[in-house]
Tab-separated table of C-alpha atoms (C1' of nucleotides) in Angstrom:
chain	number	residue	atom	x	y	z
A	1	MET	CA	127.749	104.963	150.365
A	2	THR	CA	126.401	106.239	147.119
A	3	GLU	CA	124.592	103.486	145.268
A	4	LYS	CA	126.288	104.446	142.081
A	5	GLY	CA	125.102	101.556	139.941
A	6	ILE	CA	121.478	101.593	140.929
A	7	GLU	CA	120.143	103.851	138.222
A	8	GLU	CA	122.312	102.284	135.537
A	9	VAL	CA	120.385	101.124	132.543
A	10	HIS	CA	121.188	98.139	130.403
A	11	PRO	CA	123.086	98.986	127.181
A	12	VAL	CA	120.287	97.566	125.040
A	13	LYS	CA	117.867	99.992	126.647
A	14	ARG	CA	119.990	102.879	125.503
A	15	THR	CA	119.694	101.973	121.838
A	16	THR	CA	117.492	103.858	119.447
A	17	GLY	CA	115.900	100.541	118.519
A	18	PHE	CA	114.740	100.103	122.064
A	19	ALA	CA	113.177	103.559	122.214
A	20	LEU	CA	111.606	102.837	118.852
A	21	ALA	CA	110.041	99.647	120.167
A	22	LYS	CA	108.659	101.372	123.246
A	23	VAL	CA	107.199	104.289	121.338
A	24	CYS	CA	105.742	101.969	118.763
A	25	LYS	CA	104.154	99.836	121.460
A	26	ALA	CA	102.580	102.910	123.009
A	27	HIS	CA	101.280	104.072	119.671
A	28	ARG	CA	99.974	100.626	118.882
A	29	GLY	CA	98.264	100.588	122.250
A	30	SER	CA	96.586	103.924	121.508
A	31	VAL	CA	95.421	102.841	118.095
A	32	GLY	CA	94.344	99.471	119.447
A	33	GLY	CA	92.203	100.984	122.147
A	34	MET	CA	90.495	103.327	119.731
A	35	LEU	CA	90.057	100.625	117.126
A	36	ALA	CA	88.271	98.458	119.665
A	37	GLU	CA	85.566	101.138	119.779
A	38	VAL	CA	84.755	100.445	116.140
A	39	GLY	CA	85.069	96.694	116.520
A	40	LEU	CA	88.508	96.227	114.974
A	41	HIS	CA	91.699	94.691	116.269
A	42	VAL	CA	94.941	96.523	115.730
A	43	GLY	CA	96.443	95.356	112.481
A	44	GLN	CA	93.146	94.688	110.763
A	45	GLU	CA	92.883	98.322	109.770
A	46	MET	CA	95.983	97.824	107.635
A	47	VAL	CA	94.103	95.405	105.409
A	48	LEU	CA	91.271	97.877	105.088
A	49	ILE	CA	93.665	100.698	104.262
A	50	GLU	CA	94.993	98.714	101.316
A	51	LEU	CA	91.488	97.997	100.129
A	52	TRP	CA	90.314	101.581	100.564
A	53	HIS	CA	93.136	102.504	98.294
A	54	CYS	CA	92.569	99.694	95.846
A	55	ASP	CA	89.597	97.385	96.200
A	56	GLY	CA	89.625	93.889	94.745
A	57	LEU	CA	93.227	92.979	95.530
A	58	ARG	CA	94.451	89.423	95.263
A	59	GLY	CA	95.309	87.658	98.504
A	60	GLY	CA	98.991	87.381	97.752
A	61	LYS	CA	99.239	90.968	96.620
A	62	LEU	CA	97.644	92.027	99.877
A	63	ALA	CA	100.213	90.073	101.879
A	64	CYS	CA	102.963	91.690	99.861
A	65	ARG	CA	101.570	95.196	100.333
A	66	LEU	CA	101.163	94.648	104.030
A	67	GLY	CA	104.666	93.264	104.325
A	68	VAL	CA	103.251	90.174	105.941
A	69	GLU	CA	103.285	86.432	105.217
A	70	PRO	CA	100.413	84.748	103.385
A	71	PRO	CA	99.188	82.688	106.350
A	72	THR	CA	98.742	85.876	108.316
A	73	VAL	CA	96.528	87.246	105.589
A	74	THR	CA	94.533	84.030	105.400
A	75	LYS	CA	93.593	84.266	109.049
A	76	MET	CA	92.988	87.994	109.082
A	77	LEU	CA	90.743	87.788	106.052
A	78	ARG	CA	88.739	84.979	107.573
A	79	ARG	CA	88.072	87.159	110.603
A	80	LEU	CA	87.370	90.278	108.602
A	81	GLU	CA	85.021	88.226	106.471
A	82	ASP	CA	83.299	86.869	109.577
A	83	SER	CA	82.923	90.465	110.725
A	84	GLY	CA	81.303	91.310	107.423
A	85	LEU	CA	83.863	93.931	106.473
A	86	VAL	CA	85.362	92.142	103.545
A	87	GLU	CA	84.360	89.625	100.909
A	88	ARG	CA	86.495	87.033	99.163
A	89	ARG	CA	85.583	86.159	95.610
A	90	PRO	CA	87.270	83.672	93.302
A	91	ASP	CA	89.716	85.140	90.844
A	92	PRO	CA	88.280	84.478	87.393
A	93	ALA	CA	91.780	84.479	85.962
A	94	ASP	CA	93.323	81.969	88.365
A	95	ALA	CA	91.540	79.278	90.313
A	96	ARG	CA	94.245	79.242	92.970
A	97	SER	CA	93.645	82.844	93.854
A	98	PHE	CA	90.866	85.025	95.122
A	99	LEU	CA	90.097	88.697	95.109
A	100	VAL	CA	89.274	90.666	98.216
A	101	TYR	CA	86.508	93.246	98.144
A	102	LEU	CA	85.245	95.636	100.767
A	103	THR	CA	81.665	95.406	101.875
A	104	GLU	CA	79.620	98.495	102.533
A	105	GLU	CA	80.460	98.206	106.233
A	106	GLY	CA	84.131	97.903	105.444
A	107	ARG	CA	83.967	101.008	103.321
A	108	ALA	CA	82.107	102.853	106.060
A	109	LEU	CA	85.001	102.459	108.463
A	110	GLU	CA	87.409	104.588	106.498
A	111	ASN	CA	86.640	107.943	108.029
A	112	PRO	CA	86.457	106.685	111.609
A	113	VAL	CA	89.777	104.924	111.204
A	114	VAL	CA	91.476	107.928	109.657
A	115	ARG	CA	90.259	110.124	112.471
A	116	LEU	CA	91.302	107.675	115.120
A	117	TRP	CA	94.779	107.385	113.655
A	118	GLU	CA	95.012	111.153	113.768
A	119	ARG	CA	93.992	111.151	117.405
A	120	ALA	CA	96.565	108.452	118.194
A	121	GLU	CA	99.209	110.436	116.357
A	122	GLU	CA	98.431	113.510	118.363
A	123	LYS	CA	98.491	111.570	121.597
A	124	THR	CA	101.792	109.919	120.789
A	125	LEU	CA	103.561	113.053	119.621
A	126	ALA	CA	102.082	115.289	122.284
A	127	GLY	CA	105.512	116.049	123.732
A	128	LEU	CA	106.939	117.347	120.443
A	129	ASP	CA	106.578	120.755	118.828
A	130	ALA	CA	105.812	121.141	115.141
A	131	ALA	CA	109.416	121.275	114.001
A	132	GLU	CA	110.320	118.205	115.999
A	133	ARG	CA	107.364	116.329	114.588
A	134	ARG	CA	108.420	117.167	111.078
A	135	GLU	CA	111.940	116.080	111.818
A	136	LEU	CA	110.860	112.806	113.407
A	137	GLY	CA	108.640	112.089	110.427
A	138	ARG	CA	111.451	112.886	108.062
A	139	LEU	CA	113.949	110.684	109.880
A	140	LEU	CA	111.596	107.719	110.143
A	141	THR	CA	110.725	108.033	106.489
A	142	LYS	CA	114.403	108.128	105.637
A	143	VAL	CA	115.124	105.058	107.741
A	144	ARG	CA	112.234	103.290	106.081
A	145	ALA	CA	113.515	104.204	102.666
A	146	GLY	CA	116.948	102.971	103.624
A	147	LEU	CA	115.661	99.619	104.841
A	148	GLY	CA	116.493	97.886	101.608
A	149	ALA	CA	114.524	98.509	98.456
A	150	GLU	CA	111.503	96.890	100.047
A	151	ARG	CA	108.021	97.797	98.992
A	152	ASN	CA	105.258	99.156	101.216
B	1	MET	CA	96.840	111.259	80.183
B	2	THR	CA	98.793	111.541	83.413
B	3	GLU	CA	97.595	109.005	85.904
B	4	LYS	CA	97.557	111.578	88.595
B	5	GLY	CA	95.922	109.523	91.317
B	6	ILE	CA	97.802	106.326	90.879
B	7	GLU	CA	100.648	107.071	93.259
B	8	GLU	CA	98.354	108.560	95.865
B	9	VAL	CA	98.893	107.102	99.283
B	10	HIS	CA	96.264	106.696	101.941
B	11	PRO	CA	96.279	109.462	104.588
B	12	VAL	CA	97.015	106.985	107.363
B	13	LYS	CA	100.146	105.933	105.533
B	14	ARG	CA	101.431	109.457	105.650
B	15	THR	CA	101.336	109.649	109.423
B	16	THR	CA	104.423	109.467	111.550
B	17	GLY	CA	102.794	106.635	113.469
B	18	PHE	CA	102.628	104.584	110.320
B	19	ALA	CA	106.303	105.129	109.527
B	20	LEU	CA	107.059	104.314	113.135
B	21	ALA	CA	105.215	101.017	112.867
B	22	LYS	CA	107.002	100.058	109.679
B	23	VAL	CA	110.439	100.915	110.966
B	24	CYS	CA	109.731	99.126	114.205
B	25	LYS	CA	108.580	96.043	112.346
B	26	ALA	CA	111.769	96.013	110.297
B	27	HIS	CA	113.876	96.415	113.397
B	28	ARG	CA	111.942	93.714	115.162
B	29	GLY	CA	112.466	91.480	112.153
B	30	SER	CA	116.206	92.092	112.278
B	31	VAL	CA	116.462	91.412	115.964
B	32	GLY	CA	114.178	88.400	115.640
B	33	GLY	CA	116.280	86.812	112.941
B	34	MET	CA	119.466	87.291	114.909
B	35	LEU	CA	117.863	86.138	118.143
B	36	ALA	CA	116.822	82.909	116.462
B	37	GLU	CA	120.512	82.122	116.060
B	38	VAL	CA	120.881	82.005	119.818
B	39	GLY	CA	117.600	80.155	120.339
B	40	LEU	CA	115.478	83.061	121.498
B	41	HIS	CA	112.223	84.504	120.216
B	42	VAL	CA	111.937	88.232	119.851
B	43	GLY	CA	110.537	89.641	123.072
B	44	GLN	CA	112.103	87.033	125.316
B	45	GLU	CA	115.334	88.986	125.402
B	46	MET	CA	113.441	91.771	127.166
B	47	VAL	CA	112.862	89.520	130.155
B	48	LEU	CA	116.524	88.616	130.229
B	49	ILE	CA	117.537	92.270	130.005
B	50	GLU	CA	115.574	93.012	133.154
B	51	LEU	CA	117.151	90.094	134.925
B	52	TRP	CA	120.667	90.946	133.774
B	53	HIS	CA	120.106	94.293	135.365
B	54	CYS	CA	118.473	92.926	138.488
B	55	ASP	CA	118.255	89.198	139.083
B	56	GLY	CA	115.613	87.722	141.349
B	57	LEU	CA	112.716	89.967	140.353
B	58	ARG	CA	109.169	89.112	141.327
B	59	GLY	CA	106.821	88.071	138.542
B	60	GLY	CA	104.586	91.072	138.852
B	61	LYS	CA	107.498	93.483	139.020
B	62	LEU	CA	108.832	91.944	135.842
B	63	ALA	CA	105.516	92.489	134.073
B	64	CYS	CA	105.521	96.075	135.249
B	65	ARG	CA	109.088	96.709	134.115
B	66	LEU	CA	108.388	95.159	130.757
B	67	GLY	CA	105.219	97.188	130.347
B	68	VAL	CA	103.319	93.996	129.753
B	69	GLU	CA	100.367	92.215	131.358
B	70	PRO	CA	100.887	89.459	133.921
B	71	PRO	CA	99.532	86.624	131.745
B	72	THR	CA	102.120	87.461	129.125
B	73	VAL	CA	104.853	87.078	131.692
B	74	THR	CA	103.408	83.802	132.926
B	75	LYS	CA	103.658	82.261	129.487
B	76	MET	CA	107.019	83.750	128.611
B	77	LEU	CA	108.542	82.573	131.860
B	78	ARG	CA	107.216	79.082	131.370
B	79	ARG	CA	108.972	78.941	127.992
B	80	LEU	CA	112.157	80.532	129.245
B	81	GLU	CA	112.136	78.075	132.114
B	82	ASP	CA	111.615	75.187	129.687
B	83	SER	CA	114.577	76.511	127.728
B	84	GLY	CA	116.637	76.478	130.900
B	85	LEU	CA	117.411	80.182	130.831
B	86	VAL	CA	115.487	81.157	133.897
B	87	GLU	CA	114.370	79.648	137.172
B	88	ARG	CA	111.288	80.435	139.208
B	89	ARG	CA	111.585	80.114	142.968
B	90	PRO	CA	108.899	80.729	145.586
B	91	ASP	CA	109.006	84.107	147.252
B	92	PRO	CA	109.744	83.439	150.924
B	93	ALA	CA	107.930	86.641	151.830
B	94	ASP	CA	104.677	85.966	149.960
B	95	ALA	CA	103.267	82.609	148.990
B	96	ARG	CA	101.329	84.121	146.079
B	97	SER	CA	104.491	85.333	144.416
B	98	PHE	CA	107.685	83.912	143.026
B	99	LEU	CA	111.095	85.235	142.235
B	100	VAL	CA	112.756	84.854	138.864
B	101	TYR	CA	116.442	84.027	138.644
B	102	LEU	CA	118.750	83.621	135.695
B	103	THR	CA	120.479	80.321	135.173
B	104	GLU	CA	124.074	80.169	134.037
B	105	GLU	CA	122.859	79.772	130.446
B	106	GLY	CA	120.618	82.777	130.787
B	107	ARG	CA	123.487	84.824	132.085
B	108	ALA	CA	125.687	83.644	129.231
B	109	LEU	CA	123.375	85.182	126.652
B	110	GLU	CA	123.976	88.752	127.711
B	111	ASN	CA	126.937	89.538	125.502
B	112	PRO	CA	125.551	87.830	122.393
B	113	VAL	CA	122.273	89.668	122.788
B	114	VAL	CA	123.929	93.040	123.321
B	115	ARG	CA	126.054	92.539	120.222
B	116	LEU	CA	123.115	91.422	118.156
B	117	TRP	CA	121.077	94.427	119.181
B	118	GLU	CA	123.966	96.605	118.124
B	119	ARG	CA	124.070	94.891	114.756
B	120	ALA	CA	120.317	95.328	114.334
B	121	GLU	CA	120.631	98.972	115.259
B	122	GLU	CA	123.327	99.493	112.665
B	123	LYS	CA	121.289	97.684	110.045
B	124	THR	CA	118.160	99.670	110.814
B	125	LEU	CA	119.827	103.073	110.924
B	126	ALA	CA	122.140	102.414	107.986
B	127	GLY	CA	120.579	105.234	105.969
B	128	LEU	CA	121.237	107.899	108.624
B	129	ASP	CA	124.415	109.811	109.395
B	130	ALA	CA	125.662	110.324	112.932
B	131	ALA	CA	123.838	113.588	113.519
B	132	GLU	CA	120.577	112.181	112.241
B	133	ARG	CA	120.934	109.135	114.441
B	134	ARG	CA	121.476	111.309	117.480
B	135	GLU	CA	118.471	113.410	116.570
B	136	LEU	CA	116.242	110.384	116.003
B	137	GLY	CA	117.340	108.950	119.325
B	138	ARG	CA	116.666	112.245	121.031
B	139	LEU	CA	113.210	112.621	119.515
B	140	LEU	CA	112.143	109.061	120.298
B	141	THR	CA	113.371	109.434	123.849
B	142	LYS	CA	111.447	112.666	124.155
B	143	VAL	CA	108.279	111.083	122.800
B	144	ARG	CA	108.717	108.225	125.200
B	145	ALA	CA	109.172	110.592	128.102
B	146	GLY	CA	106.061	112.465	127.025
B	147	LEU	CA	103.932	109.340	126.875
B	148	GLY	CA	102.476	109.885	130.297
B	149	ALA	CA	104.558	109.405	133.407
B	150	GLU	CA	104.763	105.704	132.710
B	151	ARG	CA	107.638	103.638	133.941
B	152	ASN	CA	110.086	101.647	131.859
C	1	DT	C1'	89.518	87.452	165.335
C	2	DG	C1'	87.151	86.520	161.342
C	3	DA	C1'	84.776	88.033	157.219
C	4	DA	C1'	85.500	91.140	153.311
C	5	DA	C1'	88.508	93.343	150.175
C	6	DT	C1'	92.667	93.434	147.781
C	7	DT	C1'	96.613	91.528	145.553
C	8	DA	C1'	99.367	88.046	142.748
C	9	DC	C1'	99.348	84.979	139.682
C	10	DT	C1'	97.200	81.334	136.349
C	11	DT	C1'	94.062	79.589	132.860
C	12	DA	C1'	91.408	80.003	128.784
C	13	DG	C1'	90.881	81.944	124.697
C	14	DC	C1'	91.420	85.461	121.093
C	15	DC	C1'	94.450	88.257	117.758
C	16	DG	C1'	98.485	89.498	114.790
C	17	DG	C1'	102.760	87.657	113.580
C	18	DC	C1'	105.848	83.703	112.048
C	19	DT	C1'	107.642	78.957	109.893
C	20	DA	C1'	106.925	74.436	107.995
C	21	DA	C1'	104.370	71.481	105.507
C	22	DG	C1'	100.492	70.509	102.690
C	23	DT	C1'	97.182	70.910	98.496
C	24	DA	C1'	95.793	72.246	94.226
C	25	DA	C1'	96.146	74.884	90.029
C	26	DA	C1'	99.027	76.957	86.424
C	27	DA	C1'	103.188	77.091	83.609
C	28	DG	C1'	107.010	74.919	81.293
C	29	DG	C1'	109.564	71.659	78.662
C	30	DG	C1'	110.739	67.535	76.502
D	1	DC	C1'	100.555	65.725	75.457
D	2	DC	C1'	102.004	64.676	79.812
D	3	DC	C1'	105.084	65.184	83.511
D	4	DT	C1'	107.748	68.347	86.298
D	5	DT	C1'	108.289	72.671	88.468
D	6	DT	C1'	106.525	76.673	90.188
D	7	DT	C1'	103.024	79.413	92.222
D	8	DA	C1'	98.988	80.577	95.440
D	9	DC	C1'	96.916	79.687	99.162
D	10	DT	C1'	95.625	76.849	103.544
D	11	DT	C1'	96.451	74.229	107.716
D	12	DA	C1'	98.838	73.314	111.901
D	13	DG	C1'	101.239	74.948	115.420
D	14	DC	C1'	104.250	78.149	117.946
D	15	DC	C1'	105.259	82.924	120.021
D	16	DG	C1'	104.355	87.580	122.054
D	17	DG	C1'	100.571	90.354	123.122
D	18	DC	C1'	95.795	91.147	125.173
D	19	DT	C1'	91.245	90.634	128.177
D	20	DA	C1'	88.203	88.122	131.187
D	21	DA	C1'	87.617	85.099	134.621
D	22	DG	C1'	89.416	82.225	137.930
D	23	DT	C1'	92.164	80.720	142.466
D	24	DA	C1'	94.672	81.380	146.393
D	25	DA	C1'	97.084	84.149	149.757
D	26	DT	C1'	97.537	88.503	152.151
D	27	DT	C1'	95.543	92.677	154.128
D	28	DT	C1'	92.247	95.345	156.146
D	29	DC	C1'	88.984	96.446	159.394
D	30	DA	C1'	84.770	96.128	161.955
DNA sequence: TGAAATTACTTAGCCGGCTAAGTAAAAGGG
DNA sequence: CCCTTTTACTTAGCCGGCTAAGTAATTTCA
């Protein structure tokens, strides 16, 4: 008998969302591995990216830009501070807040991180030609834009 | 003066990988919110999906299918077992292993989860027309296939 | 056959996420 | 002016991931 059902795949696995999750996980894994070489954990580079773009952000603003909840930022900043990449200073305008500044070491990571993201990108998209890459980028950007009027 | 630099975006943010991460996070958020309504945490449904397809998997096989490390499976299964969705029985063929079986409740979640993934998919891809959705699905599948000869 | 190597899983502990609940400062409003 | 509400952040604790280090059973092989 032909085992007709044996290669069947669950309906959820045939969704675009599922493929998205898998590809994202792979990409995250790539970035994570490379990031470990410069002493970062995946996700922490996002904080740095915001600060490279605009140093001295308030904690809450950072959470908002990252699209993440405040407690997440609290913990990440504590670790980044312990690693000496970031500095938290009181906000002179509001005693409840603080401002986050890069240290020299934090600033020094920008180029390595940019390069490593490029390498991860290349690794992830290795199976696509230039036109396909453009199209994938366009579609993801469009989806992102369509995901409500959310920031970041 | 025109504030020419003010809308500049960091190079990393212009990568496809970055858009991928954002879209994936939004999708995960959608699924997670819906999953909470049926008492699941995002990620746990992946275990169930494997079991719906093939009940009685070994722990290690499950980890492999999920593309996840064994300790992750250990903890997830403990929680799923505590929730009464899954049952772990000793493997008669190998005393180091165990087999994972769905309970009736675990089996009952299949349709709700499938429907909720469909809703999340719709929500995520709302900004794309049918052709674009097909193309995005095709490209993600291709990327996934290109990501080494990895399983799952 | 019996010691060594391999395999299968668990434990401990860290990280990025989250929610819920707390604290403390700032803003409003009578 | 003081009391209430809102805001900004922290703490506690859970979850899905990971790695490193363990334990116990199976395999291998001399």
